[in-house]
CSV table of C-alpha atoms in Angstrom, one decimal:
chain,number,residue,atom,x,y,z
A,1,MET,CA,108.2,60.9,121.3
A,2,LEU,CA,107.9,61.7,117.6
A,3,ASN,CA,109.7,64.6,116.1
A,4,SER,CA,107.3,67.5,115.8
A,5,THR,CA,108.0,67.9,112.0
A,6,VAL,CA,107.3,64.2,111.3
A,7,PHE,CA,104.1,64.4,113.3
A,8,LEU,CA,102.8,67.5,111.6
A,9,LEU,CA,103.5,65.9,108.2
A,10,SER,CA,101.6,62.9,109.3
A,11,ILE,CA,98.4,64.9,110.0
A,12,ASN,CA,98.5,66.4,106.5
A,13,PHE,CA,100.5,69.6,107.1
A,14,ASN,CA,102.9,70.7,104.4
A,15,LYS,CA,106.3,72.1,105.2
A,16,CYS,CA,106.8,75.4,103.5
A,17,ASP,CA,109.6,75.9,100.9
A,18,SER,CA,110.0,79.5,101.9
A,19,ASP,CA,110.4,78.9,105.7
A,20,SER,CA,111.3,75.5,107.2
A,21,SER,CA,109.6,76.5,110.5
A,22,MET,CA,106.2,77.1,108.9
A,23,PHE,CA,103.6,74.4,108.2
A,24,VAL,CA,100.4,74.8,106.3
A,25,ARG,CA,97.3,72.6,105.9
A,26,HIS,CA,94.9,73.9,103.2
A,27,THR,CA,91.6,72.5,102.1
A,28,HIS,CA,88.6,73.9,100.2
A,29,THR,CA,87.0,74.8,103.6
A,30,HIS,CA,89.9,76.0,105.8
A,31,THR,CA,93.6,77.0,106.0
A,32,ILE,CA,95.6,76.3,109.2
A,33,ILE,CA,99.1,77.7,109.7
A,34,LEU,CA,101.7,76.7,112.3
A,35,LEU,CA,104.9,78.4,113.1
A,36,VAL,CA,107.3,76.3,115.1
A,37,TYR,CA,110.4,77.6,117.0
A,38,VAL,CA,112.1,74.8,119.0
A,39,ASP,CA,109.4,74.1,121.7
A,40,ASP,CA,107.1,77.0,121.0
A,41,ILE,CA,104.3,77.0,118.4
A,42,ILE,CA,102.0,79.7,117.0
A,43,ILE,CA,98.8,78.5,115.4
A,44,THR,CA,96.3,80.5,113.3
A,45,GLY,CA,93.7,79.9,110.7
A,46,ASN,CA,90.2,80.7,109.5
A,47,ASP,CA,88.4,77.9,111.2
A,48,ASN,CA,88.2,77.7,115.1
A,49,GLN,CA,87.0,74.1,115.1
A,50,GLU,CA,90.0,73.0,113.0
A,51,ILE,CA,92.4,74.9,115.1
A,52,GLU,CA,91.0,73.1,118.2
A,53,ASN,CA,91.2,69.8,116.4
A,54,VAL,CA,94.9,70.4,115.7
A,55,LYS,CA,95.5,71.3,119.3
A,56,GLN,CA,93.9,68.0,120.4
A,57,HIS,CA,96.1,66.1,117.9
A,58,LEU,CA,99.1,67.7,119.4
A,59,LYS,CA,98.0,67.0,123.0
A,60,LYS,CA,97.6,63.3,122.2
A,61,GLU,CA,101.2,63.1,121.0
A,62,PHE,CA,103.0,65.7,123.1
A,63,ASP,CA,102.9,67.1,126.6
A,64,ILE,CA,101.9,70.7,125.7
A,65,LYS,CA,100.7,73.8,127.5
A,66,ASP,CA,98.1,75.9,125.8
A,67,LEU,CA,98.8,79.6,126.5
A,68,SER,CA,95.6,80.7,124.7
A,69,GLN,CA,95.5,83.9,122.6
A,70,LEU,CA,99.0,85.1,121.6
A,71,SER,CA,100.2,88.1,123.5
A,72,TYR,CA,103.9,87.4,124.1
A,73,PHE,CA,106.4,85.3,122.0
A,74,LEU,CA,110.2,85.2,122.3
A,75,GLY,CA,110.4,88.6,123.8
A,76,ILE,CA,107.9,90.1,121.3
A,77,GLU,CA,104.7,91.6,122.7
A,78,ILE,CA,101.5,91.5,120.6
A,79,ALA,CA,98.7,93.9,121.3
A,80,LYS,CA,95.5,93.3,119.3
A,81,SER,CA,92.4,95.4,118.4
A,82,SER,CA,89.7,95.3,115.8
A,83,LYS,CA,92.0,97.5,113.6
A,84,GLY,CA,95.0,95.3,113.6
A,85,LEU,CA,98.1,94.2,115.5
A,86,PHE,CA,100.9,96.0,117.3
A,87,LEU,CA,104.3,94.3,117.8
A,88,SER,CA,106.8,95.7,120.2
A,89,GLN,CA,109.6,94.6,122.6
A,90,ARG,CA,108.9,97.1,125.4
A,91,LYS,CA,109.8,94.7,128.3
A,92,TYR,CA,112.9,93.6,126.5
A,93,THR,CA,114.0,97.2,126.0
A,94,LEU,CA,113.3,98.2,129.6
A,95,ASP,CA,115.2,95.1,130.9
A,96,LEU,CA,118.2,96.1,128.6
A,97,LEU,CA,118.1,99.7,130.0
A,98,LYS,CA,118.1,98.4,133.6
A,99,GLU,CA,120.9,96.0,132.9
A,100,THR,CA,123.1,98.8,131.3
A,101,GLY,CA,122.2,101.4,134.0
A,102,LYS,CA,120.6,103.7,131.4
A,103,ILE,CA,117.1,103.6,132.8
A,104,GLY,CA,117.6,107.2,134.2
A,105,ALA,CA,119.6,108.5,131.2
A,106,LYS,CA,118.6,111.6,129.3
A,107,PRO,CA,116.6,110.6,126.2
A,108,ALA,CA,118.2,111.2,122.8
A,109,LEU,CA,116.0,112.3,119.9
A,110,THR,CA,117.6,110.0,117.3
A,111,PRO,CA,119.7,106.8,117.5
A,112,MET,CA,122.7,108.3,115.8
A,113,GLU,CA,123.8,111.8,115.0
A,114,THR,CA,123.6,112.8,111.3
A,115,LYS,CA,127.4,113.4,110.9
A,116,THR,CA,128.7,110.4,112.8
A,117,LYS,CA,131.3,108.4,110.9
A,118,LEU,CA,132.9,105.6,113.0
A,119,ASN,CA,136.3,104.1,112.1
A,120,LEU,CA,138.9,101.7,113.4
A,121,GLU,CA,141.2,104.3,114.8
A,122,ASP,CA,139.2,106.8,116.9
A,123,GLY,CA,139.2,106.3,120.7
A,124,ASP,CA,141.1,103.8,122.9
A,125,PRO,CA,140.7,100.0,122.6
A,126,LEU,CA,138.2,98.5,125.0
A,127,THR,CA,139.6,96.1,127.6
A,128,ASN,CA,136.3,94.2,127.9
A,129,ILE,CA,135.5,93.2,124.3
A,130,GLY,CA,132.9,90.6,125.5
A,131,HIS,CA,130.8,93.2,127.1
A,132,TYR,CA,130.6,95.2,123.9
A,133,GLN,CA,129.8,92.1,121.8
A,134,ARG,CA,127.0,91.1,124.2
A,135,LEU,CA,125.4,94.6,124.0
A,136,VAL,CA,125.5,94.6,120.2
A,137,GLY,CA,123.9,91.1,120.2
A,138,LYS,CA,121.1,92.3,122.4
A,139,LEU,CA,120.5,95.3,120.2
A,140,ILE,CA,120.5,93.2,117.1
A,141,TYR,CA,117.6,91.2,118.5
A,142,LEU,CA,115.8,94.4,119.3
A,143,THR,CA,115.8,95.3,115.6
A,144,VAL,CA,113.2,92.5,115.1
A,145,THR,CA,110.5,95.2,115.8
A,146,ARG,CA,112.6,98.3,115.7
A,147,PRO,CA,113.5,99.5,112.2
A,148,ASP,CA,114.3,102.9,113.7
A,149,ILE,CA,117.6,101.6,115.1
A,150,SER,CA,118.6,99.2,112.3
A,151,PHE,CA,121.1,101.5,110.7
A,152,ALA,CA,122.8,102.5,114.0
A,153,VAL,CA,123.0,98.9,115.1
A,154,SER,CA,124.4,97.8,111.7
A,155,VAL,CA,127.2,100.4,112.1
A,156,ILE,CA,128.3,99.4,115.6
A,157,SER,CA,128.2,95.7,114.7
A,158,GLN,CA,131.0,96.3,112.1
A,159,PHE,CA,133.5,96.7,115.0
A,160,MET,CA,132.8,93.6,117.0
A,161,HIS,CA,136.3,92.3,116.5
A,162,ALA,CA,138.2,95.4,117.8
A,163,PRO,CA,135.8,97.8,119.5
A,164,ARG,CA,137.0,101.2,120.8
A,165,THR,CA,135.6,103.8,123.2
A,166,SER,CA,134.1,105.8,120.3
A,167,HIS,CA,132.1,102.7,119.3
A,168,LEU,CA,130.9,102.2,122.9
A,169,GLU,CA,129.8,105.9,122.9
A,170,ALA,CA,127.7,105.1,119.8
A,171,ILE,CA,126.0,102.3,121.8
A,172,ASP,CA,125.3,104.7,124.7
A,173,ARG,CA,123.6,107.0,122.2
A,174,ILE,CA,121.4,104.2,121.0
A,175,LEU,CA,120.5,103.3,124.6
A,176,SER,CA,119.7,106.9,125.3
A,177,TYR,CA,117.4,106.9,122.3
A,178,LEU,CA,115.7,103.7,123.6
A,179,LYS,CA,115.2,105.4,126.9
A,180,GLY,CA,112.8,107.9,125.2
A,181,THR,CA,111.1,105.3,123.0
A,182,PRO,CA,110.8,101.9,124.9
A,183,GLY,CA,107.3,101.3,123.5
A,184,GLN,CA,108.2,101.8,119.9
A,185,GLY,CA,106.9,99.0,117.6
A,186,ILE,CA,105.3,98.0,114.4
A,187,TRP,CA,101.6,98.7,113.7
A,188,MET,CA,100.1,96.2,111.2
A,189,LYS,CA,96.7,97.5,110.0
A,190,LYS,CA,94.0,95.0,109.2
A,191,ASN,CA,93.1,95.3,105.5
A,192,ASN,CA,92.3,93.1,102.4
A,193,SER,CA,95.4,94.1,100.3
A,194,THR,CA,98.2,91.6,99.5
A,195,ASN,CA,100.2,93.9,97.2
A,196,ALA,CA,104.0,93.6,97.9
A,197,VAL,CA,106.0,96.8,97.6
A,198,GLY,CA,109.7,97.4,98.3
A,199,PHE,CA,111.9,100.5,98.8
A,200,SER,CA,115.6,100.2,97.9
A,201,ASP,CA,118.3,102.7,98.7
A,202,ALA,CA,122.1,103.0,98.9
A,203,ASP,CA,124.4,105.7,100.3
A,204,TRP,CA,127.5,105.5,98.1
A,205,ALA,CA,131.0,105.1,99.7
A,206,ARG,CA,129.8,106.2,103.1
A,207,SER,CA,132.0,104.1,105.4
A,208,CYS,CA,135.6,104.7,106.2
A,209,ASP,CA,136.7,101.9,103.8
A,210,ARG,CA,134.7,103.5,101.0
A,211,LYS,CA,132.1,100.8,100.9
A,212,SER,CA,128.5,101.7,100.4
A,213,THR,CA,125.7,101.5,103.0
A,214,THR,CA,122.5,99.9,101.7
A,215,GLY,CA,119.0,99.3,103.0
A,216,PHE,CA,115.6,98.1,102.0
A,217,CYS,CA,112.1,97.6,103.4
A,218,ILE,CA,109.2,95.5,102.2
A,219,PHE,CA,105.5,96.2,102.7
A,220,ILE,CA,102.5,93.8,102.2
A,221,GLY,CA,99.3,95.7,101.9
A,222,GLY,CA,100.9,98.8,103.4
A,223,ASN,CA,102.2,97.0,106.4
A,224,LEU,CA,106.0,96.8,107.1
A,225,VAL,CA,107.1,93.1,107.2
A,226,THR,CA,110.8,93.0,106.6
A,227,TRP,CA,113.8,95.4,106.4
A,228,LYS,CA,117.6,95.5,106.4
A,229,SER,CA,120.5,97.8,106.8
A,230,LYS,CA,123.9,96.5,105.7
A,231,LYS,CA,127.3,97.6,104.4
A,232,GLN,CA,128.1,96.2,101.0
A,233,SER,CA,131.0,93.7,100.9
A,234,VAL,CA,132.7,95.3,97.9
A,235,VAL,CA,133.7,98.8,96.8
A,236,THR,CA,131.5,100.0,94.0
A,237,ARG,CA,132.6,102.4,91.3
A,238,SER,CA,129.5,104.6,91.1
A,239,SER,CA,126.3,105.4,93.0
A,240,ALA,CA,124.4,103.7,90.2
A,241,GLU,CA,126.3,100.4,90.8
A,242,ALA,CA,125.7,100.6,94.5
A,243,GLU,CA,122.0,101.2,94.0
A,244,TYR,CA,121.8,98.4,91.5
A,245,HIS,CA,123.4,95.9,93.8
A,246,MET,CA,120.9,96.9,96.4
A,247,MET,CA,118.0,96.5,94.0
A,248,THR,CA,119.2,92.9,93.5
A,249,SER,CA,119.0,92.2,97.2
A,250,THR,CA,115.6,93.9,97.4
A,251,ALA,CA,114.2,91.9,94.5
A,252,SER,CA,115.4,88.6,96.1
A,253,GLU,CA,113.6,89.6,99.3
A,254,LEU,CA,110.4,90.5,97.4
A,255,ILE,CA,110.5,87.1,95.6
A,256,TRP,CA,110.9,85.4,99.0
A,257,VAL,CA,107.9,87.3,100.4
A,258,LYS,CA,105.9,86.3,97.4
A,259,GLN,CA,106.8,82.7,98.0
A,260,VAL,CA,105.8,82.9,101.7
A,261,LEU,CA,102.4,84.3,100.7
A,262,LYS,CA,102.0,81.5,98.1
A,263,ASP,CA,102.8,78.9,100.7
A,264,MET,CA,100.0,80.4,102.8
A,265,LYS,CA,97.7,80.1,99.8
A,266,VAL,CA,97.6,83.9,99.5
A,267,GLU,CA,98.2,85.0,95.9
A,268,THR,CA,99.5,88.5,95.0
A,269,MET,CA,97.3,90.0,92.3
A,270,GLU,CA,99.7,92.5,90.8
A,271,PRO,CA,103.4,92.9,89.9
A,272,MET,CA,105.5,93.8,92.9
A,273,LYS,CA,106.8,97.3,92.9
A,274,MET,CA,110.4,98.2,93.9
A,275,PHE,CA,110.8,101.9,94.4
A,276,CYS,CA,114.3,103.4,93.7
A,277,ASP,CA,115.4,107.0,93.7
A,278,ASN,CA,118.4,106.5,91.3
A,279,GLN,CA,117.4,107.0,87.6
A,280,ALA,CA,120.6,105.4,86.3
A,281,ALA,CA,120.0,102.2,88.2
A,282,ARG,CA,116.4,102.0,87.0
A,283,HIS,CA,117.4,102.5,83.3
A,284,ILE,CA,120.0,99.6,83.6
A,285,ALA,CA,117.1,97.4,84.8
A,286,SER,CA,115.0,98.0,81.7
A,287,ASN,CA,117.8,98.6,79.1
A,288,PRO,CA,118.6,95.4,77.1
A,289,VAL,CA,121.8,96.9,75.8
A,290,PHE,CA,125.0,96.4,77.9
A,291,HIS,CA,127.5,99.3,77.9
A,292,GLU,CA,131.1,99.3,79.0
A,293,LYS,CA,130.2,100.8,82.3
A,294,THR,CA,127.8,98.0,83.2
A,295,LYS,CA,129.8,94.9,82.1
A,296,HIS,CA,131.1,94.4,85.7
A,297,ILE,CA,127.6,94.1,87.1
A,298,GLU,CA,126.2,91.9,84.3
A,299,VAL,CA,125.0,89.0,86.5
A,300,ASP,CA,122.8,91.4,88.6
A,301,CYS,CA,121.5,93.0,85.4
A,302,HIS,CA,120.3,89.7,84.1
A,303,PHE,CA,118.6,88.8,87.4
A,304,ILE,CA,116.7,92.1,87.7
A,305,ARG,CA,115.9,92.4,84.0
A,306,GLU,CA,114.4,88.9,83.9
A,307,LYS,CA,112.0,89.8,86.7
A,308,VAL,CA,111.1,93.0,85.0
A,309,GLN,CA,110.5,91.4,81.7
A,310,LYS,CA,108.3,88.7,83.3
A,311,ARG,CA,106.3,91.5,85.0
A,312,GLU,CA,107.0,90.0,88.4
A,313,ILE,CA,108.6,93.3,89.5
A,314,GLU,CA,108.2,96.9,88.4
A,315,THR,CA,110.8,99.6,89.2
A,316,PRO,CA,109.0,102.9,89.5
A,317,TYR,CA,110.9,106.1,90.4
A,318,ILE,CA,110.4,107.8,93.7
A,319,LYS,CA,111.8,111.2,94.8
A,320,SER,CA,114.7,111.1,97.3
A,321,GLN,CA,112.6,113.0,99.9
A,322,ASP,CA,109.9,110.2,99.7
A,323,GLN,CA,112.4,107.3,99.9
A,324,LEU,CA,111.5,105.3,103.0
A,325,ALA,CA,114.6,103.2,102.9
A,326,ASP,CA,116.7,106.3,103.5
A,327,ILE,CA,116.4,105.6,107.3
A,328,PHE,CA,118.5,102.4,106.7
A,329,THR,CA,121.4,104.0,105.0
A,330,LYS,CA,122.3,107.1,107.1
A,331,GLY,CA,121.6,109.0,110.3
A,332,LEU,CA,118.8,111.4,109.9
A,333,ASP,CA,117.7,114.5,111.8
A,334,LYS,CA,114.7,114.3,114.1
A,335,GLN,CA,112.1,115.6,111.6
A,336,ASN,CA,113.0,113.2,108.8
A,337,HIS,CA,113.5,110.3,111.2
A,338,GLN,CA,110.0,110.7,112.7
A,339,SER,CA,108.4,111.4,109.3
A,340,ILE,CA,109.7,108.1,107.8
A,341,LEU,CA,108.8,106.1,110.9
A,342,SER,CA,105.2,107.3,110.9
A,343,LYS,CA,104.8,106.4,107.2
A,344,MET,CA,106.2,103.0,107.9
A,345,GLY,CA,103.7,102.4,110.7
A,346,SER,CA,106.5,102.3,113.3
A,347,ILE,CA,105.1,104.2,116.3
A,348,ASN,CA,105.3,104.4,120.1
A,349,LEU,CA,102.0,103.0,121.4
A,350,TYR,CA,102.9,104.1,125.0
A,351,GLU,CA,103.7,107.7,124.2
A,352,PRO,CA,102.0,110.0,126.7
A,353,SER,CA,98.8,111.7,125.3
A,354,LEU,CA,96.6,114.5,126.6
A,355,ARG,CA,93.5,113.0,124.9
A,356,GLY,CA,92.0,110.2,127.1
A,357,SER,CA,93.9,107.0,127.7
A,358,VAL,CA,97.3,106.4,126.0
A,359,LYS,CA,96.3,103.2,124.1
A,360,GLU,CA,92.9,104.5,122.9
A,361,SER,CA,94.3,107.8,121.6
A,362,ARG,CA,97.3,106.1,119.9
A,363,MET,CA,95.1,103.5,118.2
A,364,LYS,CA,93.0,106.4,116.7
A,365,ASP,CA,96.2,108.2,115.6
A,366,MET,CA,97.5,105.0,114.0
A,367,GLU,CA,94.5,104.4,111.8
A,368,GLY,CA,95.6,107.0,109.2
A,369,MET,CA,99.4,106.5,109.4
A,370,VAL,CA,99.9,103.5,107.2
A,371,SER,CA,97.3,104.7,104.7
A,372,GLU,CA,99.5,107.6,103.7
A,373,THR,CA,102.3,105.3,102.6
A,374,ALA,CA,99.8,102.9,101.0
A,375,HIS,CA,98.4,105.8,98.9
A,376,CYS,CA,101.9,106.9,97.8
A,377,ALA,CA,103.0,103.4,96.9
A,378,GLY,CA,99.9,102.5,95.0
A,379,PHE,CA,98.4,99.9,97.3
A,380,SER,CA,94.9,98.8,96.6
A,381,SER,CA,92.4,96.6,98.4
A,382,LEU,CA,91.1,93.4,96.9
A,383,THR,CA,87.8,93.3,95.1
A,384,LYS,CA,85.0,91.1,96.5
A,385,GLY,CA,85.7,88.4,93.9
A,386,GLU,CA,89.4,88.4,94.8
A,387,ARG,CA,88.6,88.1,98.5
A,388,GLU,CA,86.4,85.1,97.8
A,389,GLN,CA,89.3,83.4,96.1
A,390,GLN,CA,91.5,83.8,99.2
A,391,PRO,CA,89.3,82.7,102.2
A,392,PHE,CA,92.2,82.9,104.7
A,393,LEU,CA,92.0,86.7,104.4
A,394,GLN,CA,88.3,86.8,105.1
A,395,SER,CA,88.0,85.2,108.6
A,396,ARG,CA,91.2,84.7,110.4
A,397,LYS,CA,90.2,83.5,113.9
A,398,GLY,CA,93.2,84.8,115.9
A,399,TYR,CA,96.6,83.5,116.9
A,400,PHE,CA,97.2,80.9,119.6
A,401,TYR,CA,100.4,80.2,121.5
A,402,LEU,CA,101.4,76.6,122.5
A,403,THR,CA,104.5,75.3,124.1
A,404,LEU,CA,105.8,71.7,124.1
A,405,LEU,CA,106.9,70.6,127.6
A,406,ARG,CA,109.8,68.2,127.9
A,407,LYS,CA,108.9,65.0,129.7
């Protein structure tokens, strides 16, 4: 049996530079995209007949099972409506709660208390380190659709080598939070915008070893597509330096997102915006003169400044209270936590409602959520002429799930 990659290349698919698991076939009449993970395949495009032709080609060469419209993939649940897609891991979350005995726990309002600071000394060493590591691993996979727990999971993952009881208590807090929000996920609204926007933030010298906690999130057309919370590997000498290092990481992610869109034959029409709430870091990005205080971050300066000068990236200022990446750098109170999540489009589709059925009322509530962030960040829809240049955006025919069966 031919290797799937070799076979796809033989039927005129191109392997994407941005993602080795994505294959695209583009002509003047259609665009077909395949995403391959081991034996599982997602296929989408703007021509139903071509999608069916690709399926038939695959059936001739491989023993495959067509699972029809995509609704479940690698533990991720996909709910569709005429307004967009909703991605969640509700079943995965409930299974995790059952496995840990937390299905009857009292729900927590946030995944981590605002003043929690874990270290290597508090509490007694755990005797079963493997149990702690497995729990953290399961929670890490849950962050695929749960930006709300990314910071808390990033913190507990720092103690995998020598966990203590205080760290296990932090996991219990996350599980209690999941008990109250098992259906939390990402709402991706259908629109015609391809503008890429990033939010970058850093909490200077937060951790016990004085390293900064950083985070970013990237939106395409107002829809959240990628995010990260991470402790920096070095100690920075100022908040501006910490923020600037994070801006470098965010810029790299924006460039990667732009390349993914390019591989899909979707061109971004405007410079990508990267919002930052640190004025000093923004000035370093646009100031061509190096001062004594910025010599040690010269490499990052050149990288960011080059992108700014080429007008690939803009670095507008945003007020700290409007900084969406704040949720990836520190524990927040309930009000700020929920406010940021709603602006991101991270909602609980299964939350009880008094107005009709749960799904119908939540779908109506979601329609205006992402638009608030889109307005603040300056997203705009494509004009009719721009849409005509990008046919894949006009008539996507759905997502189909195939699996290759071993003979």
